[in-house]
Short mmCIF file of N, CA and C and ligand atoms in Angstrom, two decimals:
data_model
loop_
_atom_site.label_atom_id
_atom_site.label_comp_id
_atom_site.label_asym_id
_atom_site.label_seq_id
_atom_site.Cartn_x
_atom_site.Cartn_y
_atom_site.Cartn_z
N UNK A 1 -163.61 -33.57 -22.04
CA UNK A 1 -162.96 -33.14 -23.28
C UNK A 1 -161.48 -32.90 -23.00
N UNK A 2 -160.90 -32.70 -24.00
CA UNK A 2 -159.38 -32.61 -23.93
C UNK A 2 -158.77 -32.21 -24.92
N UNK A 3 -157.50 -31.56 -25.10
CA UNK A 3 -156.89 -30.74 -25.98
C UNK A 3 -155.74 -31.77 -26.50
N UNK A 4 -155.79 -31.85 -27.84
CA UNK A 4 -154.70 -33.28 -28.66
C UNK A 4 -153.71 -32.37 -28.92
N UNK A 5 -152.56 -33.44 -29.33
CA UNK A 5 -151.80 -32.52 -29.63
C UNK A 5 -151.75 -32.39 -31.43
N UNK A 6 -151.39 -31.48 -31.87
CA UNK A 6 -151.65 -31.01 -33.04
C UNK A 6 -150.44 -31.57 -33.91
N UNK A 7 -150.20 -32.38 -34.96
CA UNK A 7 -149.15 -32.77 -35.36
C UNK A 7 -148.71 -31.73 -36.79
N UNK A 8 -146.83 -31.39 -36.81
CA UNK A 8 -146.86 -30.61 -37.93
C UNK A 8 -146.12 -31.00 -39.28
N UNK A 9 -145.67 -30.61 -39.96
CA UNK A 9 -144.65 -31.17 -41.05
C UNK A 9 -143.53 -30.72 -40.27
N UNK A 10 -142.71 -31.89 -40.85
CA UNK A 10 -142.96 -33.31 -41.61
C UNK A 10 -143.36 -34.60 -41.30
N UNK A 11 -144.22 -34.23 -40.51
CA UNK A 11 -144.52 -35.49 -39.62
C UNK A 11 -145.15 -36.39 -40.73
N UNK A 12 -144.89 -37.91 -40.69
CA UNK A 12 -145.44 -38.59 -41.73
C UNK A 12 -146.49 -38.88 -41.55
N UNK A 13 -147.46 -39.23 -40.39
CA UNK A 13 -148.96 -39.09 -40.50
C UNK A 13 -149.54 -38.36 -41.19
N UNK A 14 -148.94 -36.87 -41.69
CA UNK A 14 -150.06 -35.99 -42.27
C UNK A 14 -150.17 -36.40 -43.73
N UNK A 15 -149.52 -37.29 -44.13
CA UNK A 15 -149.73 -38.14 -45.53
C UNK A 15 -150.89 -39.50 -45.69
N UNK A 16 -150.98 -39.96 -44.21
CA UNK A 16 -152.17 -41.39 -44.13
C UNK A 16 -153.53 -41.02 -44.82
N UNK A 17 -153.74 -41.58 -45.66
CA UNK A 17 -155.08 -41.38 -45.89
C UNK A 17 -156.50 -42.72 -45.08
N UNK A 18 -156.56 -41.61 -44.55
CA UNK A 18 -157.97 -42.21 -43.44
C UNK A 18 -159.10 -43.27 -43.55
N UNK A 19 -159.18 -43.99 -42.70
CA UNK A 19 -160.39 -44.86 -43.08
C UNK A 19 -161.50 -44.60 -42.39
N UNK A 20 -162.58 -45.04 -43.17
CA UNK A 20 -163.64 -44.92 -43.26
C UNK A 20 -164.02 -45.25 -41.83
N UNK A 21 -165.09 -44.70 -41.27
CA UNK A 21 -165.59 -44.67 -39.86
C UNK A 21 -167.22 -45.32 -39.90
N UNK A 22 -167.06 -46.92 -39.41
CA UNK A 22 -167.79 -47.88 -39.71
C UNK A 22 -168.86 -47.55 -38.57
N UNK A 23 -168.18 -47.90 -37.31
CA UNK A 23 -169.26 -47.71 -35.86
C UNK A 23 -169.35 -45.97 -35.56
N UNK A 24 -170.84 -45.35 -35.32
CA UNK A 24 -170.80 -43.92 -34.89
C UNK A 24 -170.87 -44.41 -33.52
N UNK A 25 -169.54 -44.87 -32.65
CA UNK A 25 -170.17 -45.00 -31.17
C UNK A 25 -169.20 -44.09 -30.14
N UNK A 26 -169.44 -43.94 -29.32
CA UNK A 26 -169.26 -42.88 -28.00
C UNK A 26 -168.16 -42.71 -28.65
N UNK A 27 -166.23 -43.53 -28.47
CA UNK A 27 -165.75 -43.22 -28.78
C UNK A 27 -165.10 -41.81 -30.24
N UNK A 28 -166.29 -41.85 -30.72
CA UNK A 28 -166.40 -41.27 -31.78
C UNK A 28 -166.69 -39.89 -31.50
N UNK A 29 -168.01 -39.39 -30.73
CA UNK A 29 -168.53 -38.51 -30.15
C UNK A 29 -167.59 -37.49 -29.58
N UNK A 30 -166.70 -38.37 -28.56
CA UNK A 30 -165.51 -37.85 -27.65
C UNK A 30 -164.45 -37.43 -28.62
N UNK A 31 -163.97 -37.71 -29.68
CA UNK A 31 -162.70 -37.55 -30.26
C UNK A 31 -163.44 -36.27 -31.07
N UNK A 32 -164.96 -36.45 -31.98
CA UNK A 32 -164.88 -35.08 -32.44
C UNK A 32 -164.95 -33.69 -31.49
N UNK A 33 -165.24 -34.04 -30.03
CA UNK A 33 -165.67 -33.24 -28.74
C UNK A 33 -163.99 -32.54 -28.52
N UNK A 34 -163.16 -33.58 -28.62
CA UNK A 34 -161.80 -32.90 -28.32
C UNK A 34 -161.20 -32.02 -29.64
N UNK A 35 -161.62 -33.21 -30.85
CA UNK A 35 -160.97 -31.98 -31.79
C UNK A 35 -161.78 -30.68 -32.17
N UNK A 36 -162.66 -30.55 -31.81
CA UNK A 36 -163.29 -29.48 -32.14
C UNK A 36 -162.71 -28.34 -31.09
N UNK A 37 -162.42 -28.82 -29.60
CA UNK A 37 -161.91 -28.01 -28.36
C UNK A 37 -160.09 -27.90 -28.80
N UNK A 38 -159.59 -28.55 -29.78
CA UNK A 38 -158.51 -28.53 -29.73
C UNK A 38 -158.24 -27.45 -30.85
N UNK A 39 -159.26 -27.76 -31.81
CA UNK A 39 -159.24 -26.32 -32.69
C UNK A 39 -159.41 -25.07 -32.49
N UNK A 40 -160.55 -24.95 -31.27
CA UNK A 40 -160.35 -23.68 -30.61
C UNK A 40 -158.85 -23.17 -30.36
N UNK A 41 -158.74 -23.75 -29.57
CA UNK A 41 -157.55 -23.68 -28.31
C UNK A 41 -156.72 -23.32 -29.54
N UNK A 42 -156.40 -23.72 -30.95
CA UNK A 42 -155.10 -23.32 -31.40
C UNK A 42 -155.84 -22.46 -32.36
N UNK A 43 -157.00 -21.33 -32.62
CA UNK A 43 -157.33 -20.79 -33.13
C UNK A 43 -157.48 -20.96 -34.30
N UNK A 44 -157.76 -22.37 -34.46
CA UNK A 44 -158.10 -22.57 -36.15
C UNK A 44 -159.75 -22.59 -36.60
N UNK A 45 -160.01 -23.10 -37.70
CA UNK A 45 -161.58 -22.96 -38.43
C UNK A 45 -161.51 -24.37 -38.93
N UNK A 46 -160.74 -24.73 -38.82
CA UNK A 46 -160.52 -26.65 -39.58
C UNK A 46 -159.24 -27.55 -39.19
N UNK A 47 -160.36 -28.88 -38.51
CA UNK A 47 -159.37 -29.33 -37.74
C UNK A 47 -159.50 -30.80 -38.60
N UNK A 48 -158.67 -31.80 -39.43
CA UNK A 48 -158.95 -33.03 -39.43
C UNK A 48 -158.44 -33.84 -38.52
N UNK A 49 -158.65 -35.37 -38.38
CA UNK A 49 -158.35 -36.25 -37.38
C UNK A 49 -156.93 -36.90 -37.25
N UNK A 50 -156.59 -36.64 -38.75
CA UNK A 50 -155.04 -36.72 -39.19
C UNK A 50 -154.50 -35.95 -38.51
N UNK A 51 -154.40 -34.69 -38.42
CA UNK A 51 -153.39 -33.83 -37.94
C UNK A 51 -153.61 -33.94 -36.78
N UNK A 52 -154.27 -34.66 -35.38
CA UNK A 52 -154.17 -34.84 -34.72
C UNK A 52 -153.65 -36.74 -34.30
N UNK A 53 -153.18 -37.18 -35.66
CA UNK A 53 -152.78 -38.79 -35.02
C UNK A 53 -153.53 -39.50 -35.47
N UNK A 54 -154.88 -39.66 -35.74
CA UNK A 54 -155.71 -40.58 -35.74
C UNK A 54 -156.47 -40.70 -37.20
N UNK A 55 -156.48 -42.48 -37.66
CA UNK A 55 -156.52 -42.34 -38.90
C UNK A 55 -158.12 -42.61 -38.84
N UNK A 56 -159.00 -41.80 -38.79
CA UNK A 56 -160.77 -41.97 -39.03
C UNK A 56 -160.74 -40.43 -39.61
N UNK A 57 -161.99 -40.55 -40.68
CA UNK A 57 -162.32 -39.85 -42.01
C UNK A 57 -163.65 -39.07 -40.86
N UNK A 58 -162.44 -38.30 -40.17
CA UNK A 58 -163.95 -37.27 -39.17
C UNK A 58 -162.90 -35.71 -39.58
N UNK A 59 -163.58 -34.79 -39.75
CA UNK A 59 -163.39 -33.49 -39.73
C UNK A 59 -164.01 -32.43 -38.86
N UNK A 60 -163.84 -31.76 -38.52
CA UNK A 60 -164.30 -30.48 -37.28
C UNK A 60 -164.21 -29.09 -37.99
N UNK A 61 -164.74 -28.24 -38.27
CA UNK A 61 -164.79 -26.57 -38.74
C UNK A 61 -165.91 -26.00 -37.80
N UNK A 62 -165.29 -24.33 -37.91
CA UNK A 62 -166.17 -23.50 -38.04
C UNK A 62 -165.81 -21.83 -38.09
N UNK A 63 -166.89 -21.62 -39.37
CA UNK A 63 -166.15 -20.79 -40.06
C UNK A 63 -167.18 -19.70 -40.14
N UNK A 64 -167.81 -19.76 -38.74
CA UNK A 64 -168.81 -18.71 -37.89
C UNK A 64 -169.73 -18.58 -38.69
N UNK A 65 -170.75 -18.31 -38.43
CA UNK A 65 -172.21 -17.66 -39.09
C UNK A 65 -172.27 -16.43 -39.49
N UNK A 66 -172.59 -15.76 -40.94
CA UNK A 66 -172.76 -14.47 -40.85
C UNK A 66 -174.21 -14.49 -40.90
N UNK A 67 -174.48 -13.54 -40.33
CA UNK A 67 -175.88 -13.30 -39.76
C UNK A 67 -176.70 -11.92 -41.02
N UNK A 68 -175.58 -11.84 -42.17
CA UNK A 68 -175.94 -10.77 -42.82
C UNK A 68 -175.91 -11.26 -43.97
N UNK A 69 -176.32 -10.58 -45.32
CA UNK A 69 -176.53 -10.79 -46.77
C UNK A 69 -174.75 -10.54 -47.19
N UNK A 70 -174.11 -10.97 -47.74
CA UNK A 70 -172.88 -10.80 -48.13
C UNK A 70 -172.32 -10.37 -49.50
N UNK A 71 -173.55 -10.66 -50.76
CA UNK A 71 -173.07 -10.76 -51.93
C UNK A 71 -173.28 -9.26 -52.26
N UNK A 72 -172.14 -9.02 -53.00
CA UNK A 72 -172.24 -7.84 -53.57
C UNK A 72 -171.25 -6.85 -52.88
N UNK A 73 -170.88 -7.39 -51.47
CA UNK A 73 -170.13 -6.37 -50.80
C UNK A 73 -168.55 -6.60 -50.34
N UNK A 74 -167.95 -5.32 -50.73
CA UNK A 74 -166.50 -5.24 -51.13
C UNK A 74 -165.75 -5.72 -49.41
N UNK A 75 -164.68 -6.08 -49.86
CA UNK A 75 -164.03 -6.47 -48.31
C UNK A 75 -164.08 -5.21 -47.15
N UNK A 76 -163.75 -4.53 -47.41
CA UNK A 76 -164.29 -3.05 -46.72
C UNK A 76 -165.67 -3.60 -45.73
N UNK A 77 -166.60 -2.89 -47.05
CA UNK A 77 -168.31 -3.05 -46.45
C UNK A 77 -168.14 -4.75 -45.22
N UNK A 78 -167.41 -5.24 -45.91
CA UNK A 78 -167.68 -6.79 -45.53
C UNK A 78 -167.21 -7.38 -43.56
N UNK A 79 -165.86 -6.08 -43.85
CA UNK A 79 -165.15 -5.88 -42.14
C UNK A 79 -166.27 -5.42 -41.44
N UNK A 80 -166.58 -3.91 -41.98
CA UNK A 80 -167.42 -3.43 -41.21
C UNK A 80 -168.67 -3.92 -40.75
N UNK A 81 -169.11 -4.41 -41.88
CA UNK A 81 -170.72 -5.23 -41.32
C UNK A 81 -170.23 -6.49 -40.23
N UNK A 82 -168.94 -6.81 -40.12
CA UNK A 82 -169.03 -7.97 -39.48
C UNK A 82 -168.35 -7.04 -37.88
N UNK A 83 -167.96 -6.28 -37.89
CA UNK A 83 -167.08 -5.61 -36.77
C UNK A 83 -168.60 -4.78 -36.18
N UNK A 84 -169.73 -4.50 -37.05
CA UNK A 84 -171.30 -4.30 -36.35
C UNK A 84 -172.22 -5.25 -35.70
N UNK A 85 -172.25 -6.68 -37.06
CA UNK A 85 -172.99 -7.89 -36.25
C UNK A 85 -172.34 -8.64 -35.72
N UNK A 86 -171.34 -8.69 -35.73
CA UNK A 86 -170.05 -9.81 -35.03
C UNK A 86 -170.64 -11.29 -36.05
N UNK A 87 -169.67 -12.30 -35.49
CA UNK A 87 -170.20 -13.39 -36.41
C UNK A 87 -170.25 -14.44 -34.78
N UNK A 88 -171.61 -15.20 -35.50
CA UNK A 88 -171.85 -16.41 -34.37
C UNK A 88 -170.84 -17.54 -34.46
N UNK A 89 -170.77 -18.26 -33.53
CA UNK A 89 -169.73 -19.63 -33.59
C UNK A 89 -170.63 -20.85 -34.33
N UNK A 90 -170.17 -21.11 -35.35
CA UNK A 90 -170.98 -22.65 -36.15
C UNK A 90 -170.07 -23.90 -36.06
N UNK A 91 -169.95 -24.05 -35.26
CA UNK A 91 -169.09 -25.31 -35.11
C UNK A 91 -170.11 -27.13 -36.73
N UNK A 92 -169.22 -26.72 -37.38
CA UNK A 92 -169.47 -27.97 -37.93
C UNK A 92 -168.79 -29.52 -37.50
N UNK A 93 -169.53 -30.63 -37.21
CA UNK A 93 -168.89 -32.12 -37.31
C UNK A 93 -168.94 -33.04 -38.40
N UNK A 94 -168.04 -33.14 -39.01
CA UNK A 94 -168.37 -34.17 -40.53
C UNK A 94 -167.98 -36.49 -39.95
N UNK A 95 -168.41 -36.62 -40.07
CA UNK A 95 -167.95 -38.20 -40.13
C UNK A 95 -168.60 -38.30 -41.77
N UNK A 96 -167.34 -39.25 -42.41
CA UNK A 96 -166.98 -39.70 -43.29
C UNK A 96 -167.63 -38.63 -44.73
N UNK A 97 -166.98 -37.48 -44.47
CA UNK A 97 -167.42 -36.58 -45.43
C UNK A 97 -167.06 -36.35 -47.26
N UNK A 98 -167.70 -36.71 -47.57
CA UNK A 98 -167.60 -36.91 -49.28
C UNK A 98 -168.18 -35.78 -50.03
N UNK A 99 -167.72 -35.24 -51.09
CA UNK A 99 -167.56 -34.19 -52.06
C UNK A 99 -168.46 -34.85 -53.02
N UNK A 100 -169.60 -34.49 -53.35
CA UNK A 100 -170.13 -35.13 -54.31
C UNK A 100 -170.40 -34.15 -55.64
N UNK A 101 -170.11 -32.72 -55.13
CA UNK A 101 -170.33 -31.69 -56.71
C UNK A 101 -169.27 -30.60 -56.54
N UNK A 102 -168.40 -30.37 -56.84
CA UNK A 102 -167.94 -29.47 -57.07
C UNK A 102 -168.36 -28.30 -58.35
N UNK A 103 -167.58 -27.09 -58.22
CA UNK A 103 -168.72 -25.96 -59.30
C UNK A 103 -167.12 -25.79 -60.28
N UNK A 104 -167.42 -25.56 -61.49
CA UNK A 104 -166.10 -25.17 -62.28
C UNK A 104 -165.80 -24.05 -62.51
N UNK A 105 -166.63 -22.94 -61.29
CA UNK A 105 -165.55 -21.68 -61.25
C UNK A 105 -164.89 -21.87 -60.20
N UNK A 106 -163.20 -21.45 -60.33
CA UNK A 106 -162.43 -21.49 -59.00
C UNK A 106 -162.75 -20.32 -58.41
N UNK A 107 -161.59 -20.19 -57.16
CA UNK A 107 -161.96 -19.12 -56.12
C UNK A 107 -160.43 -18.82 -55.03
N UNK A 108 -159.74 -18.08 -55.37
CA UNK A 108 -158.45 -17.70 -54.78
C UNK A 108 -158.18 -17.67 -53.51
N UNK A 109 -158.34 -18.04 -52.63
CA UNK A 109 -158.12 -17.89 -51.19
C UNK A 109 -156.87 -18.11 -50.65
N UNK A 110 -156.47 -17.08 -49.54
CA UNK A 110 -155.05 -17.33 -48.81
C UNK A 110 -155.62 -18.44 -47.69
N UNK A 111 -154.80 -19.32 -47.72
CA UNK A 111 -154.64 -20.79 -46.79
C UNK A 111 -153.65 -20.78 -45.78
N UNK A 112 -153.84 -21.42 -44.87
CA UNK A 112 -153.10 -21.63 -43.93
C UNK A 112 -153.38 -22.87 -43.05
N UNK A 113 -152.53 -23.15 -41.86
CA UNK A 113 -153.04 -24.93 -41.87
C UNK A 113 -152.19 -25.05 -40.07
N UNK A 114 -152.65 -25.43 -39.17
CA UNK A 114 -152.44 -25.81 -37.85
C UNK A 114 -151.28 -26.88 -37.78
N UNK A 115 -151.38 -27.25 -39.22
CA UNK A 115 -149.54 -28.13 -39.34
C UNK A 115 -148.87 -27.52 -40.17
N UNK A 116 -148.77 -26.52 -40.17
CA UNK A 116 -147.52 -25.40 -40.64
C UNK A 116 -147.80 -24.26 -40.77
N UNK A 117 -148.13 -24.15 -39.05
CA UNK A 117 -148.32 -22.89 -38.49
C UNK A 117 -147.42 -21.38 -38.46
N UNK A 118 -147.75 -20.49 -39.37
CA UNK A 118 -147.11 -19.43 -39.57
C UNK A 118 -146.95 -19.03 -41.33
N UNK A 119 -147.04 -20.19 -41.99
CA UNK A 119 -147.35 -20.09 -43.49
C UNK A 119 -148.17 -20.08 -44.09
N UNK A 120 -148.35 -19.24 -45.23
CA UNK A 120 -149.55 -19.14 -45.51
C UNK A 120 -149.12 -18.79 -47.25
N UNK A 121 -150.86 -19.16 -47.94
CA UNK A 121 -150.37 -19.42 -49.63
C UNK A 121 -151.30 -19.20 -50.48
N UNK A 122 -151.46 -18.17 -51.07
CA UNK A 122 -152.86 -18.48 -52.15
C UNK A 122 -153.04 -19.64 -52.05
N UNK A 123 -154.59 -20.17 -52.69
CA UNK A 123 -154.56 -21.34 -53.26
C UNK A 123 -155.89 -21.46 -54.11
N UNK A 124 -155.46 -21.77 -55.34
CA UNK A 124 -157.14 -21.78 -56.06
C UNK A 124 -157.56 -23.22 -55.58
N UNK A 125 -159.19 -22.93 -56.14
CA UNK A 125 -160.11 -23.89 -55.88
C UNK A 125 -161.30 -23.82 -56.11
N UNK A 126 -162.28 -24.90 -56.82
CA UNK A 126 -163.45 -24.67 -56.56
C UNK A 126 -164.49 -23.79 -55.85
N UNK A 127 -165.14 -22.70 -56.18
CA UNK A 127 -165.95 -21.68 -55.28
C UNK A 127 -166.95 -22.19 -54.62
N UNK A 128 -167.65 -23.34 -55.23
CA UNK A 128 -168.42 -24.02 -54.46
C UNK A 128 -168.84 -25.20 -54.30
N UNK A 129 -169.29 -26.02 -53.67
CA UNK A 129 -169.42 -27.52 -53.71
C UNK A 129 -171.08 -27.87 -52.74
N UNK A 130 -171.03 -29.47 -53.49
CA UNK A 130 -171.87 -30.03 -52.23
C UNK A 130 -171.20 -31.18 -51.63
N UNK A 131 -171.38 -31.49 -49.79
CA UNK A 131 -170.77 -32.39 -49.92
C UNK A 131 -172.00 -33.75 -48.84
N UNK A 132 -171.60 -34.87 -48.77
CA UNK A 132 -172.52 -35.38 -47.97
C UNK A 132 -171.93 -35.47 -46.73
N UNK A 133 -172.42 -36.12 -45.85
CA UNK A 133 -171.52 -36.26 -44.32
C UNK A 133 -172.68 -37.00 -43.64
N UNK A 134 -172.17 -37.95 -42.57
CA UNK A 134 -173.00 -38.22 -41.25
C UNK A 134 -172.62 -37.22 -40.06
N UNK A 135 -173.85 -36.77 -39.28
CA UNK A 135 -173.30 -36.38 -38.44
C UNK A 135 -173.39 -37.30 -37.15
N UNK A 136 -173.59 -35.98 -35.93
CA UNK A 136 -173.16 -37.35 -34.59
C UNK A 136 -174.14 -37.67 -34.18
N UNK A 137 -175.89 -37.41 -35.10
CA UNK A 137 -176.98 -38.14 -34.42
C UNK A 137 -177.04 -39.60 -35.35
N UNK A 138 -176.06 -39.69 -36.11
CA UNK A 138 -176.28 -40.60 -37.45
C UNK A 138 -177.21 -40.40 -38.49
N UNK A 139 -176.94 -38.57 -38.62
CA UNK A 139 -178.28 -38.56 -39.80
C UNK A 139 -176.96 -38.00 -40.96
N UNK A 140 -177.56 -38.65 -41.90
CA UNK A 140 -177.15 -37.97 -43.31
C UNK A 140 -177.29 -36.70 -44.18
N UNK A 141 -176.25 -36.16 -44.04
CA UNK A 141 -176.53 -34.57 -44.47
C UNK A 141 -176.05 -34.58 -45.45
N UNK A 142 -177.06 -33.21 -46.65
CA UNK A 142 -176.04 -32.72 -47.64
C UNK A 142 -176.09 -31.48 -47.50
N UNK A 143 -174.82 -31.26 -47.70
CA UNK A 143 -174.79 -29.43 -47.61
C UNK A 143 -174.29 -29.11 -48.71
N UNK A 144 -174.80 -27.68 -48.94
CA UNK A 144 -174.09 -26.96 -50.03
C UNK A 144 -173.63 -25.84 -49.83
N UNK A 145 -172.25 -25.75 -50.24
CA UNK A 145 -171.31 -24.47 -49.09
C UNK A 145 -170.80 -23.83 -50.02
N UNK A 146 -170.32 -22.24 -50.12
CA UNK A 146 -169.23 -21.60 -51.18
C UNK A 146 -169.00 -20.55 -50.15
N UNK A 147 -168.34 -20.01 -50.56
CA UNK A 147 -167.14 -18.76 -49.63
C UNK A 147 -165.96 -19.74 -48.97
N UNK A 148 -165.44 -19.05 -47.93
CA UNK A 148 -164.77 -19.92 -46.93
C UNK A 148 -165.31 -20.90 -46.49
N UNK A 149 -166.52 -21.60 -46.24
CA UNK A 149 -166.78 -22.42 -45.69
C UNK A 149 -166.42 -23.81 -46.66
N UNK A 150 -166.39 -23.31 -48.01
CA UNK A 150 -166.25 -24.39 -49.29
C UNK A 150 -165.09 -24.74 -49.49
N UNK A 151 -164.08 -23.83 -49.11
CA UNK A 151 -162.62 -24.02 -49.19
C UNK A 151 -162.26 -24.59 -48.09
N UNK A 152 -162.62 -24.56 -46.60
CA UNK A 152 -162.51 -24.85 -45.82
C UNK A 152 -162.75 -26.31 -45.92
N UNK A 153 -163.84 -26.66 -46.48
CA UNK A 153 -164.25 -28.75 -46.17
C UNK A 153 -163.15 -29.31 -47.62
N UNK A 154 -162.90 -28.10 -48.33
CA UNK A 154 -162.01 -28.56 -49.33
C UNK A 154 -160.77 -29.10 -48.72
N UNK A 155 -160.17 -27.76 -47.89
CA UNK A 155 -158.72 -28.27 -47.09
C UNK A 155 -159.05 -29.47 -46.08
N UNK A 156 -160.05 -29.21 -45.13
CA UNK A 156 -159.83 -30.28 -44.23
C UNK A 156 -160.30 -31.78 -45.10
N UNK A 157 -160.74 -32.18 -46.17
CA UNK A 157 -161.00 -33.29 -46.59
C UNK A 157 -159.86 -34.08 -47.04
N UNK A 158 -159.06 -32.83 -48.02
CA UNK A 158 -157.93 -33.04 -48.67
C UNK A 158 -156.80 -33.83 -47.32
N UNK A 159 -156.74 -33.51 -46.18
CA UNK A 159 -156.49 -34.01 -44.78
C UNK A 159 -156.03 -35.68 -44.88
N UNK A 160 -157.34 -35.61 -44.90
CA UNK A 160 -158.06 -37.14 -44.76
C UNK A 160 -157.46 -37.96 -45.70
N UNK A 161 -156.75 -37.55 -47.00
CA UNK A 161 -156.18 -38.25 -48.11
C UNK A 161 -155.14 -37.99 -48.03
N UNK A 162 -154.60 -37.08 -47.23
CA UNK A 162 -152.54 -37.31 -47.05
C UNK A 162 -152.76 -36.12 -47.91
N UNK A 163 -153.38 -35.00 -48.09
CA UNK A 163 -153.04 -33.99 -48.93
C UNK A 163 -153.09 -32.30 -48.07
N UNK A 164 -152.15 -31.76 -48.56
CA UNK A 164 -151.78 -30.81 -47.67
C UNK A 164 -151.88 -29.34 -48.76
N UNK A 165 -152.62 -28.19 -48.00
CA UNK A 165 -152.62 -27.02 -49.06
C UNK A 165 -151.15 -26.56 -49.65
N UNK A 166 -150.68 -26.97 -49.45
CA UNK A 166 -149.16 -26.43 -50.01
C UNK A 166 -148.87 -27.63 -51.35
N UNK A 167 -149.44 -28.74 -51.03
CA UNK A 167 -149.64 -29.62 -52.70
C UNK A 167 -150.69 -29.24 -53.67
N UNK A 168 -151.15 -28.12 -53.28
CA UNK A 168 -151.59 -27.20 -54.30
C UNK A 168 -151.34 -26.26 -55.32
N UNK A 169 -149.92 -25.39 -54.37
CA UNK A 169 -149.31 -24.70 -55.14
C UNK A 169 -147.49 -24.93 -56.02
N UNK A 170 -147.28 -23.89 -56.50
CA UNK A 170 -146.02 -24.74 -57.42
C UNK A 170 -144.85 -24.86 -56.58
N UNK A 171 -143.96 -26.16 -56.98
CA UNK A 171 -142.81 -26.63 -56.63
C UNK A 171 -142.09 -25.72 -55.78
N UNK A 172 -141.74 -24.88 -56.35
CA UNK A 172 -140.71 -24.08 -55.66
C UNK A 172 -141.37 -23.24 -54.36
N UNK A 173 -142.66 -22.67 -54.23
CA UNK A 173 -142.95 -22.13 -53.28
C UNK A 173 -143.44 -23.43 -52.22
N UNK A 174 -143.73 -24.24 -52.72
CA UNK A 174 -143.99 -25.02 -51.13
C UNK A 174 -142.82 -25.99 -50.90
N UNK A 175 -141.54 -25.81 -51.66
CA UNK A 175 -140.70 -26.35 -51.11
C UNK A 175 -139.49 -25.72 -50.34
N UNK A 176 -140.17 -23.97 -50.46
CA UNK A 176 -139.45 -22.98 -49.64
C UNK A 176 -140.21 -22.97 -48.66
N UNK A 177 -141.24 -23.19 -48.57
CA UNK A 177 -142.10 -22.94 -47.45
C UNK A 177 -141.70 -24.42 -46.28
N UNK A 178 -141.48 -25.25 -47.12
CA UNK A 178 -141.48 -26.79 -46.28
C UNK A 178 -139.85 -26.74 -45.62
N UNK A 179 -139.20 -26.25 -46.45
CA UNK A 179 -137.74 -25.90 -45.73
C UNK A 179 -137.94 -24.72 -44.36
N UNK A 180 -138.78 -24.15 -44.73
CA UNK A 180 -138.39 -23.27 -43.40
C UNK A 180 -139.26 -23.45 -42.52
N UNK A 181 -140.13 -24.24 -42.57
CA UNK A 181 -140.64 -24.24 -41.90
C UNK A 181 -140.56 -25.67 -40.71
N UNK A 182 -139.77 -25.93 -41.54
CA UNK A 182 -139.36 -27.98 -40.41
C UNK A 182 -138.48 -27.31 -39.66
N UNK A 183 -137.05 -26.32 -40.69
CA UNK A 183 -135.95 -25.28 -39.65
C UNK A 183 -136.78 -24.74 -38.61
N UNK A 184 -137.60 -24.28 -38.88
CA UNK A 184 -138.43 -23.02 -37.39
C UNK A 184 -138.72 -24.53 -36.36
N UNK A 185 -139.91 -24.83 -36.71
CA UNK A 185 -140.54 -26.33 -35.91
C UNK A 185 -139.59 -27.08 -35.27
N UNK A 186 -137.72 -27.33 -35.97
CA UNK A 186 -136.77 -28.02 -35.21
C UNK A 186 -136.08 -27.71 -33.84
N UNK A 187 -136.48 -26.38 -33.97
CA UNK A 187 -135.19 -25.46 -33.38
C UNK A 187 -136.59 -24.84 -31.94
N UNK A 188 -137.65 -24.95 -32.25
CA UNK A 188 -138.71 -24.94 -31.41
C UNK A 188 -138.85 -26.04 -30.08
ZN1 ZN B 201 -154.84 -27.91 -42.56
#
């Protein structure tokens, strides 16, 4: 395994939208093996193949297991139960992952993104979805995800199409955010 390097804005790769991933063979295996180790390493929950260079429609998350009942309980209750059971590591692998239901209540979440590291942005969205995916035995999954984990295959998919959480929100804040943040990244 091996650690990629992480590409940031304005780099123009993070606009390619990805192609489809025809052969599931070794090569394949190894690249989600690194980006998944590369997401560690930079402490993220969602890694696509874009932001590391490479144009195949594979995604990497994980946005830990809670091991507890969640609904109903205020962010408070929600620290604490997790600072008691801790949360397990769920490493998800998507090859060629498709959105097939989204739900028409949104869901507010602060975003943030391993290519423009240090910013961060509300962002509405869908609360929940289903999506399909192969994984790396070549079986066909559907999952159905809401909380963070739903926003999460939301951002990293959006990836895969040249779309970035900050083309979510309005003009002026992600074009303050995109200014200062190429200044910080230049001068780095
Ligand atoms: Zn991102």
């Amino acid at each position: 395994m091996s650690i990629k390097e992480i590409i940031k804005v304005p780099n123009p790769f993070l606009k390619v939208v990805a192609k489809p991933v025809i052969d599931i063979n070794q090569n394949v295996l190894v690249l989600l093996n690194d980006m998944l180790e590369t997401m560690y390493d930079a402490n993220g929950i969602g890694l696509a193949a874009t932001q590391i260079s490479t144009d195949k429609r594979l995604i990497v998350m994980d946005c830990g297991e809670v091991n507890f009942e969640t609904e109903g309980l205020s962010e408070e209750e929600y620290n604490k139960k997790i600072k008691e059971n801790g949360i397990k590591p769920f490493p998800i692998k998507m090859i060629n992952p498709r959105i097939v239901n989204l739900s028409d209540d949104l869901n507010e979440r602060e975003e943030g993104c391993l290519s423009i590291p240090g910013y961060n942005a509300n962002v509405k969205r869908p609360s929940s979805l289903k999506v399909e995916y192969t994984d790396e035995n070549k079986k066909n999954i559907t999952l159905e995800a809401d909380g963070l984990l739903a926003t999460c295959i939301q951002h990293e998919i959006d990836h895969l199409n040249g779309i970035l959480f900050i083309d979510h929100i309005s003009k002026l804040k992600r074009e303050m955010i995109l200014k200062k943040a190429i200044k910080e990244y230049s001068t780095n």
